[in-house]
Short mmCIF file of C-alpha atoms in Angstrom, two decimals:
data_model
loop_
_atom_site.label_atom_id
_atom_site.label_comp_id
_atom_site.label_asym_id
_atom_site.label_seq_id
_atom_site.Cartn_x
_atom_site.Cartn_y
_atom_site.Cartn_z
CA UNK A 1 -33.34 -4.72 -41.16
CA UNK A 2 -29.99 -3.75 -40.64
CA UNK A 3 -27.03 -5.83 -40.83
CA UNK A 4 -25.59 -7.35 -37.69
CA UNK A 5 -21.75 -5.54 -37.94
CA UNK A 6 -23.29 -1.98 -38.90
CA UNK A 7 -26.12 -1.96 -36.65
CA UNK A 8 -24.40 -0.18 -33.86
CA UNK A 9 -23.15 2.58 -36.07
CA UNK A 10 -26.23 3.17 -38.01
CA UNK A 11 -28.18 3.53 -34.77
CA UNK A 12 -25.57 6.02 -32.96
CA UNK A 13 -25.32 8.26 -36.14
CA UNK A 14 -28.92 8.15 -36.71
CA UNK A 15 -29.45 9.46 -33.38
CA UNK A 16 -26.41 11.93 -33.72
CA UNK A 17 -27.92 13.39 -36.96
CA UNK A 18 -31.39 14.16 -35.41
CA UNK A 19 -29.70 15.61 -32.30
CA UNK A 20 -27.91 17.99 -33.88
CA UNK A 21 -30.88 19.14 -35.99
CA UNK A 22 -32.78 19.82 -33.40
CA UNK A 23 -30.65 20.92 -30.55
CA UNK A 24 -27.75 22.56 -32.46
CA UNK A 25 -29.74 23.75 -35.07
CA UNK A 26 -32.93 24.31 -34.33
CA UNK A 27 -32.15 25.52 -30.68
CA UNK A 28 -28.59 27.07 -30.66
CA UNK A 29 -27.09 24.87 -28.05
CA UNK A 30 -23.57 23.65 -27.94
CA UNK A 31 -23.36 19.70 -27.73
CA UNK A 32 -20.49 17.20 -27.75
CA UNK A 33 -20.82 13.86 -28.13
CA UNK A 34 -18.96 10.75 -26.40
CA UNK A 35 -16.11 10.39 -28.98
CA UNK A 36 -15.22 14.28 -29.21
CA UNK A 37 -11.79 15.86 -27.23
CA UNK A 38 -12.84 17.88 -24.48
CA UNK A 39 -10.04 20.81 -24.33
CA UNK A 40 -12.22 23.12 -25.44
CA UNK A 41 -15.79 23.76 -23.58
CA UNK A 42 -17.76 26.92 -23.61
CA UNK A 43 -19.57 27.87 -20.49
CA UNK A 44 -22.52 25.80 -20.86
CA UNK A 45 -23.01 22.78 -23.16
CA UNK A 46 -24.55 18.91 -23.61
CA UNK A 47 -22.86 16.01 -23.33
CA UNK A 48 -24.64 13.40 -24.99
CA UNK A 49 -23.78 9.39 -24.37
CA UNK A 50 -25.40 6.43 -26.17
CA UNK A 51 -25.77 3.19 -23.67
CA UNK A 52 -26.66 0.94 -25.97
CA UNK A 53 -27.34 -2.44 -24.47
CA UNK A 54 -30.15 -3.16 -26.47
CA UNK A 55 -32.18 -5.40 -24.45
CA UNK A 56 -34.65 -7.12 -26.50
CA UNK A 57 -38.15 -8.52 -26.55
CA UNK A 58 -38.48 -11.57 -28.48
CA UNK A 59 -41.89 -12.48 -30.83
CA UNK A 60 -43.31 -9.59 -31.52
CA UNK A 61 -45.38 -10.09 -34.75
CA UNK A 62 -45.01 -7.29 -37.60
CA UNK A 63 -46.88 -8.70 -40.08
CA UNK A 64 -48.33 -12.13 -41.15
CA UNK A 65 -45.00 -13.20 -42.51
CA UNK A 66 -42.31 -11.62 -40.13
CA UNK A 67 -41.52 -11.33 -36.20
CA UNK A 68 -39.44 -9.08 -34.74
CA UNK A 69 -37.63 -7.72 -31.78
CA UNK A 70 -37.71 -4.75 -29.57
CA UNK A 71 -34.49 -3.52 -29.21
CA UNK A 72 -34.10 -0.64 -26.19
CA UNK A 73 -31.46 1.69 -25.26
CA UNK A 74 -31.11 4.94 -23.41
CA UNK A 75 -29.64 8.27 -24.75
CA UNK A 76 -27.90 10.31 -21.82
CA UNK A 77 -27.81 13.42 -22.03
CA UNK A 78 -25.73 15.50 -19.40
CA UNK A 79 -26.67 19.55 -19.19
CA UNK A 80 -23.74 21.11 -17.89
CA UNK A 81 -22.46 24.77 -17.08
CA UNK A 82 -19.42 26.16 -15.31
CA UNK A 83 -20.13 27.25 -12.01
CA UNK A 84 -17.74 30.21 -12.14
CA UNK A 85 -19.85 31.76 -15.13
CA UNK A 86 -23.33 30.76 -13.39
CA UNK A 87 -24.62 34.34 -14.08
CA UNK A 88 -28.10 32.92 -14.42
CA UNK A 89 -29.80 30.70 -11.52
CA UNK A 90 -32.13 29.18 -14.52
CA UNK A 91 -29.43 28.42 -16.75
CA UNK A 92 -29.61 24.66 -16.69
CA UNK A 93 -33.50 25.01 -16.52
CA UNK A 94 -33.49 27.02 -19.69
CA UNK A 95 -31.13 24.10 -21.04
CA UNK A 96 -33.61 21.30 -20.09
CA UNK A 97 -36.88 23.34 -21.23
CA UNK A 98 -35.13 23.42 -24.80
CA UNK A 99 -34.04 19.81 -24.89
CA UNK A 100 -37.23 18.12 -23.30
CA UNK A 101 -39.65 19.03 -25.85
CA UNK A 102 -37.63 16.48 -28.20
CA UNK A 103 -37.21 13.54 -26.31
CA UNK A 104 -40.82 13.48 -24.77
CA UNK A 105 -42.93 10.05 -24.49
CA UNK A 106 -44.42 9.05 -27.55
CA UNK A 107 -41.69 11.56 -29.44
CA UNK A 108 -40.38 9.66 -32.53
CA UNK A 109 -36.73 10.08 -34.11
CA UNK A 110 -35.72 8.81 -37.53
CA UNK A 111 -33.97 5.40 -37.76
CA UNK A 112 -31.56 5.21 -40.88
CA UNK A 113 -29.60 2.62 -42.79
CA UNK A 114 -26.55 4.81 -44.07
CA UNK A 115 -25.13 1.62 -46.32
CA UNK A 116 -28.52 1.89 -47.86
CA UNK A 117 -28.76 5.57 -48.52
CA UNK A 118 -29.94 6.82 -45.64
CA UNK A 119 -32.87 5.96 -46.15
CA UNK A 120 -35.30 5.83 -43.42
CA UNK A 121 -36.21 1.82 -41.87
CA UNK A 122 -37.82 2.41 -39.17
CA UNK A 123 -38.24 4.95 -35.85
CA UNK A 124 -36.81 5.25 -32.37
CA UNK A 125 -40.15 5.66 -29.67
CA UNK A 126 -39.17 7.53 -26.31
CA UNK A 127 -40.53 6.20 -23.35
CA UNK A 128 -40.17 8.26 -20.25
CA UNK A 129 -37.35 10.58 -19.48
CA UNK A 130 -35.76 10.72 -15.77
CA UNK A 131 -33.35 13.56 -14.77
CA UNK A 132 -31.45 14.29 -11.26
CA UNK A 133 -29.18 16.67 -10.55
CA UNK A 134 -26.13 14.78 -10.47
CA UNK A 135 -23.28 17.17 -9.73
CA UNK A 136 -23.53 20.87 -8.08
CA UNK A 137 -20.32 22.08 -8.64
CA UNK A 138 -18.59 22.96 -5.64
CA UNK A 139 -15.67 20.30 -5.78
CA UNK A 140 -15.76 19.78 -9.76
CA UNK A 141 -16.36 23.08 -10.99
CA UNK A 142 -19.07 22.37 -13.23
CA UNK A 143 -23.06 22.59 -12.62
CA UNK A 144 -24.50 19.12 -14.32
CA UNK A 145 -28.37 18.01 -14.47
CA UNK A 146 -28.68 14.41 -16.27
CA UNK A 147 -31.39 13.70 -18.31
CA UNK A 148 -32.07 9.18 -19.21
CA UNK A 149 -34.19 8.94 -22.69
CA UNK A 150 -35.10 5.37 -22.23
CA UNK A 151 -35.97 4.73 -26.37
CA UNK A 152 -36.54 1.55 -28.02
CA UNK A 153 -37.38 0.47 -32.14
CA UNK A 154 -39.22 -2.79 -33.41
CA UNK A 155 -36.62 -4.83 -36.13
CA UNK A 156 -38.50 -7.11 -38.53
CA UNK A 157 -36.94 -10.41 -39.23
CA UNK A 158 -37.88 -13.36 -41.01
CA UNK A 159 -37.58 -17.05 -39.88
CA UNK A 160 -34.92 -19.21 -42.09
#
């Protein structure tokens, strides 16, 4: 399992690594995450935000010999455009048809201890998405559709 004082870190740039494979990479969009400046948007873009509370289930058995908890957290990811360059009425629609396919229920992403290698120690499991349009431009000047990844991953631990 991992360590107490790098969990945090191991789980954000687990998540951060398999985001930009797939979104940046694989589908060509532009995405900033919580910790980056913002002087310097493009027209459209995701914002992506890690809440991670990690609420936890207790007693979970793994195996004959270990327990474990479920540990959940939610993965925000904000579609925005500037309304001033809305050229396209299905821009944010396009956005959200190339980021859904990843984060749908039962979709799995890579877990990784990075002071072990990066080697892989478990998976995240996405449970339901929700998304609302939570800002249409007109005061702020930006067009943004939210979309909540509610994800969650069993830890093993043994009993001392």
């Amino acid at each position: 399992p991992l360590q107490p004082e790098a969990k945090e870190a191991n789980i954000c740039k687990s998540l951060t690594e398999w985001i930009q494979a797939k979104l940046v990479t694989i589908e060509g969009l532009v995405v900033h995450f919580e910790d980056e400046p913002e002087d310097s948007r493009p027209n459209e873009w995701v914002d992506v935000d890690y809440l991670l509370g990690m609420r936890r289930q207790y007693g979970r058995t793994i195996d004959g010999t270990k327990l474990g908890t479920r540990a959940h957290a939610i993965v925000n990811l904000n579609l925005c455009k500037k309304r001033q360059s809305l050229t396209n009425i299905y821009a944010l629609a396009t956005m959200r048809d190339k980021v859904m396919p990843y984060f749908m229920t039962g979709q799995t992403i890579p877990l990784k201890d990075y002071d072990a290698g990066a080697t892989e120690i478990g998976r995240f499991l996405c449970h339901e998405t929700s998304q609302a349009d939570t800002d249409d431009g007109r005061e702020s000047g930006m067009i943004v559709r939210n979309l909540s990844v509610s994800i969650s991953y069993v830890e093993a631990y043994t009993l001392v």
